[in-house]
Amino acid sequence: MKQALNNMFDDIYKPLDEPCAGKIVICTGTGCVASGSLKVLQAFTEEIRKAGFDVAQTLPEAKESTRPDSTVRLSKSGCQGFCQMGPLVTVLPENILYTKVKPEDVAEIVTETLLNKRVIERLLYKDPVTKEPCQGQNEIVFYKRQSRFVLKMCGELDPESIDEYIERGGYDAAKKAYSDMTPEQICKMILESGLRGRGGGGFPTGRKWELTRIQPGDKKYVICNGDEGDPGAFMDRSVMEGNPHSVIEGIMIAARAVGADEAYIYVRMEYPLAVKRLRKAVEAAESKGVLGKNVLGSGRQLICHVMEGAGAFVCGEETALISSIEGKRGMPSPKPPFPAQKGLNGKPTVINNVETLATIPLIVNLGVEKFRKIGNEKSPGTKTFALSGHVANTGLIEVPLGITLREIIYDIGGGVTDKHGTITNDGFKIVQIGGPSGGCLTEQHLELSLDFDSLREIGAMIGSGGLVLMNKNTCMVSVAHYFMQFTQNESCGKCVLCREGTKQMLYLLEDIMNGQATAQTLELLEQLARVVQKGSLCGLGKTAPNPVLSTLRYFRDEYEAHVFGKRCPAGQCKALLVPEIDPEKCKGCTLCARKCPVEAITGERGKPHTIDPEKCIKCGACAAACKFLAVTGV
Amino acid sequence: MNKKAFIYVDGIKAPINGERNLLEVIRKANIDIPTFCYHSELSVYGACRMCMVDVEGQGLMASCSVAPQPDMKVKTNTAEIRELRKIAVELLLANHEKSCPTCKRSATCKLQDLGRKLGIDKVRFKPINKQQPLEDASQVLVRDPNKCILCGDCVRMCAEVQGIGAIDFAYRGHDVAVLPAFGKSLDKVECVFCGQCARVCPTGALTAKSHVQEVWKALDDKNKKVVVQIAPAVRVAIGEMFGKEPGTVSTGQIVSALKILGFDRVYDTCFAADLTVIEEGSEFIRRVTQDGALPQFTSCCPGWVKFVEQYYPEYLDNLSTCRSPQQMFGSLAKKILPDDLNVAPKDLVVVSIMPCTAKKFEAARPEFLRDEIPDVDYVLTTQELGQMIESSGINFVNLQPESLDLPLGFKTGAGVIFGNTGGVSEAVLRFLNEKLTGNTQDNFEFTEVRGTEGIREAQVTFDGKTYSLAVVHGLGNARKLIENIKNGSCRYDLIEVMSCPGGCIGGAGQPISFDSDTREKRTKALYEADKMLQLHKSQENPYIKKCYDTHLGEVGGAVAHHLLHTHYKSRKRIHDADLSLMASKEAQQLEIRVCVGTSCYLRGSQDLLHALLCDIHHSDLKDKVDVKATFCFEKCSQGPVVRIGDKLVTSATLEKVKEEIESQLRKRQ
Amino acid sequence: MPLRKFEKVCEIINTYNKDKSKLIPILQDVQREYRYLPEEIMAYIATSLDIPPAKVFGVASFYAHFALEPRGKHIIRLCCGTACHVKGSLGLLEALRKRLNLTAEKHTTDDMLFTIETVSCLGACGLAPVMVINEDVYGQVTPVMAVNLVEKIMIEENGNETGA
């Protein structure tokens, strides 16, 4: 599969023609920048020059170089997905990937690898299981098992260079759409491709476009939803930062398909780098005549605006997002009417998420038949996921739809870790998929095919694609509580069920965690969750109870242990812990007894002490004082 | 072929007749779908989730936002729906101040009503309402956030119908609140006090401020003579509070009741309305003949007057200078009644019964105070009068009608129809027709200005000259009209504006009604009342003539002008007051404001602020100064800028600032 | 004191052609200028755009990014996304609040040096838990690291103080 995919990709996107002595690609995604990749970049510029080479930071510089043999191409790339190991540096053409590179390593890389073609072993990634060093992406399991398609160019291209994108064949699909295809043909193609929206419920993109296309009226809009708000998801950020032109190209094709002449890219404010790169990309596209009054010489207009959100999760909901663009409070409005009928400023509007739009040029270039070879029948194509939590390899991955959870966690993710980050064999508890709107997948779902329909069947959804792994030490009630707190915080406050319902669910969960719940609490929680799910105004509200309902479904025993047994099996709910001193560990130093503000600890010097749970207020002073880690449960 | 479309509501066939949503079709089929946030006059909001129904093949849907499709099969009463509604109401109740017995809306609260109807005998959720302070700084309206269920009816009413937007949602999630701008009180913002927000509020979150206690006190005071005027619209609505159909005329019962309550004289605002017609009609003729400012706007409606002062001060000259009937009555009463009733002026109390909340604001306007005593001492709404009657145990419905006192209780039909939109125009036309043509025999009705359209236009020709009229109700419509006038797309001579939909009969002081045909019935009743009277033209009112002869002199003359006319002031840029307030306030502590705007920030203002705070913390200045960060002083090139008292220190350093503080503190001593 | 003219605000409003629908970008630009949204400025924007002040306030108070009160010199943003939560972001928050004497209600220190904000997800989940101080992103932060970073700034600031 993977090889076939690569071949397909290489068919449509040519490699860059750069007559240089060597090339170094440094990841400048948000993760690597946070780990200091800009300083590494700076160090490379200096060290390469010191070694007597010219540095070509852009494609034209490389092409115009008068002495290509002594020019090194130094390129920035978008997020390569392996953020945890950043800063990432790739040396080409040897394709050697160095991880966690520090500025002080740079001189060595230049002299050893660039000049003398020797691999520096200590900078290579080591397989967490085999401990073997891996030289490049092809040897690293994290990458080897992925099928990078939409993300492929993110790790290769300089995202701030339209020239590189065009040189590799970018905007060819847009050209085709604007000159060789009719809107009907484009809609038909996308519909037949089976592409489904990557941002949430998986609605067929082609149908959305067709519905918008057939609406009467001259003024229509395309909106790219880059308000990726789900905590634990950053696929769209990576695409916007790493390959902004692919998003613009997707928007152009959508605009041509529905007859829109104006587009908005709405990016959440937490992604300043994405905003910057998209703005730059739009400007570059305008100056090249790709966007603007005369798109690619077709005589058609497409004006593209980049709008920065102002911090509201609910704006990921399409009607709320439209309100926000209109300068209003981002509160959802009832559907129907759907945006396709009455959207921005009351005009027909197509809203697609970033990944969906970035997939469009690939479909147009490949054609329906080839595209459908990826993924499975009902869910063709690839999907990006953000893998994080208690897993050995965290980062951004792209896989064909239909892959199993097991492959993701154990092959790509390298396995489950404990709280110290060490791989454990029996640690897996759940994967939270699709953020606060999604649900949890348990051990019984390890062989489940990950696609839109099979997930819906079990009450979860792909959502935007966050996969947060949690190990056995995680309390499911606390997880539900965390998500409920999130949605409650982010509820716009418009409809009663979401505003008041999520708050009350939160209180009910707190009662459970604090040992104040009864059988009625559980019953009321379930009833309330169902009502909020059925009755809320928008998608955020409707999906808010999902974490509660799905944890209840798979871990009812854990809830019941809290409610009836007044204990937290994972040992996380503080109020339910029983304070204890381990007689094996206690040396009888009396320090804890002296620190205790309520005199709950008694015992003779030199003999194990005990805590009276009735008196204990769980302030934790004893545990903090104990040098022998003998106190638990406070 | 009959192509009539139907839907099936719980198995019963119900026709679709162009209703804008499923909800209306179902309601017409005699199933009362409960709602909090649905209002036929307002846009669909979809927040209360009470109107969910089960549509076959589509599942639960909010019927307010679904268009009816032929042959739709709808269930309105499934176990699922009952559970959902019950939980929704329980959730609201859990976050509601349940002081129901002492709530003004106790008898008319939708939340209470639905709770009862749905059989909610216990709220299973934790009470989470946090006590927040009442906002009652204005003379007129009280906001009780503890009772707000955030349905947004008030917000949409204010913005969509009245075109003002004085209140809006603020904050997010569980903190959402309906607030005036920046959380100020209503008297500090653009509110015109029309009270329509309170009219549509399903609970007691917005209510009119009651003046009942003050009136009781006056009635109880043996030294006071208390007289009362009744506005036209009150008589066709108050019966609703006692089980009568809307539109039942109960003038006689009101008089009896007021007499029992202890009022010394009961008069009619319609008398003053007749007076208004004469003054305003004459003013119009003067404007037409002497090149005065046209169009002439009516000025009876206090909400409208404040609206013009606020948003269109350039049209202040176009507002008729006539006081409203309430205020004409007040000034006339205070002038003539002390002698007539043999009472010292200070002991005469004038009360008015109004369908309106803004009248409370109007009565308190400084122009209408003489020696700090208002011409109209207290304004009661129809509801407040009803409540006084109820609390006295008077059996209103069975009262023997009594007649109004003379002379200020005598009116013509022209004064009565003032309560309807178009009524003022019609009354003035009845006057102008006679004045301009000399014809006294014509049919008195000018039905072309009647109706329910928000903006109506009419042309009338008197003595060969044609005059254009516009009649507007709802301030949103007024805004549209003025914008049209401003951009030259239309031109009028006379424009009547009433703030409330339907005119005064739809005022916010009227009994609460959620029925859509209530207004129509009240309107009709006022026109009927006009027909039942002997006289229909203000100029025929014999007591008005007498009043001019004995007290007022010439129409539009000096005395009349003094007593019956007024002037207006621009209220534009209401925020000016706030801006200068900071400088003028004589604070106890010395105010120090450090600019933390970007350019001052870059010049180190935040460091300065930090240093200053530390310095002050360690010195004896702590109680003498008040240091805060603020924003731009517009001296960016000379930052950091610090304001100390009323002095700006530019390129400030810690030393410079300290020096200035000490010098100012020395001066203070 | 003379009435303020709000020249910069006028400039910003004019770049957006007084377009009401651009309220959010206008508020963003104004906040960049003043570091928060002063009430007077919001009232002024409302008047200029011809929209009710209550609406501007409604929009400004809806979005988390808008600050209605002056903020500290250094803004610490803590990610509370799922990945960060799982990796212990709550501990960071508690440690920082404790060190700076702040609470869930009080976000800015008395000396106006620090403001703590929580954000739903910074999208750097691979580096969880993540903290941002001003513009700098820090990954895999422990409570001790977080407090050290803050204390380092405090020391620098107190050095500044004498020179101010």
XYZ file of C-alpha atoms in Angstrom, chain A residues 30-32 34-35 83-84 100 229-234 237 264 266 268-271 305 307-315 320 323-331 345 387-391 394-395 432 435 468-470 478 482-483 486 490 492, chain C residues 16 19-25 27-29 32 51 54-66 77 79-90 94 117-128 130-131 135-140:
120
model
C 5.564 25.004 16.152
C 6.865 21.994 18.081
C 10.412 22.168 16.742
C 9.567 25.486 20.703
C 12.467 23.095 21.041
C 7.524 16.850 17.508
C 8.670 15.063 20.606
C 16.937 16.612 19.185
C -10.207 23.586 18.657
C -10.257 20.016 19.889
C -7.650 19.691 22.560
C -5.192 17.051 21.513
C -5.527 17.709 17.800
C -3.085 19.641 15.665
C -2.166 23.417 12.272
C -12.183 33.115 4.122
C -10.564 31.195 9.654
C -7.715 30.006 15.590
C -5.653 32.596 17.408
C -3.589 29.980 19.215
C -1.856 29.283 15.881
C -9.046 36.587 3.364
C -9.090 35.797 9.559
C -7.702 35.103 12.966
C -10.137 33.750 15.539
C -10.370 35.309 18.942
C -10.427 32.323 21.217
C -13.675 30.374 21.193
C -13.845 26.621 20.698
C -17.462 26.816 19.617
C -16.409 28.740 16.497
C -20.887 29.927 14.910
C -21.278 34.548 13.013
C -17.724 35.202 14.047
C -16.665 36.227 10.545
C -19.665 38.550 10.472
C -18.275 40.268 13.559
C -20.730 38.797 16.021
C -20.613 36.606 19.065
C -19.774 33.101 17.905
C -23.075 31.548 18.782
C -23.954 37.275 4.986
C -1.174 10.902 18.586
C -0.444 11.972 22.126
C -0.753 10.982 25.752
C 0.749 7.832 27.266
C 2.373 6.563 24.111
C 3.800 11.157 20.047
C 3.235 13.299 17.040
C -9.879 9.088 23.483
C -11.550 15.164 21.419
C -5.032 10.669 23.175
C -3.846 7.488 24.726
C -4.409 6.836 28.407
C -11.893 11.916 35.974
C -12.071 16.694 32.360
C -13.913 16.707 29.045
C -13.775 21.597 28.808
C -16.426 26.399 25.946
C -21.396 29.452 24.128
C -11.105 48.412 7.808
C -16.892 47.891 8.168
C -19.101 46.580 10.979
C -18.368 42.995 10.091
C -14.680 43.623 10.788
C -15.349 44.230 14.463
C -13.245 41.284 15.583
C -10.113 42.185 13.576
C -10.682 44.716 18.365
C -7.656 42.486 17.791
C -5.651 45.353 16.330
C -2.341 44.795 20.010
C -23.254 49.613 16.328
C -23.617 46.671 24.230
C -22.891 44.635 21.132
C -19.207 45.518 21.108
C -19.049 44.601 24.769
C -20.916 41.392 24.009
C -18.397 40.409 21.346
C -15.377 41.448 23.379
C -16.527 39.493 26.407
C -17.392 36.402 24.370
C -13.947 35.625 23.038
C -11.262 34.432 25.389
C -8.530 36.329 23.605
C -9.902 39.739 24.473
C -0.236 30.877 28.916
C -2.123 24.742 27.700
C -4.894 22.700 29.264
C -5.606 20.517 26.254
C -6.146 16.794 26.666
C -2.571 15.774 26.042
C -1.245 18.414 28.420
C -3.879 17.525 30.974
C -2.927 13.885 30.846
C 0.700 14.849 31.255
C 0.003 16.978 34.295
C -0.712 20.561 33.230
C -2.884 21.042 36.297
C -1.210 25.071 40.688
C -4.027 32.506 31.292
C -5.139 29.024 30.395
C -5.785 28.072 26.797
C -7.730 25.130 25.526
C -5.032 23.734 23.255
C -1.933 25.240 21.756
C -1.664 22.403 19.276
C 1.790 21.383 20.424
C 0.510 18.203 22.021
C 3.641 16.280 21.102
C 5.527 18.370 23.628
C 2.951 18.199 26.388
C 3.252 23.093 27.134
C 3.610 26.569 28.530
C 6.126 34.519 22.715
C 8.343 31.647 23.825
C 6.984 28.121 23.817
C 8.301 25.675 26.413
C 7.601 21.964 26.048
C 7.664 19.050 28.504
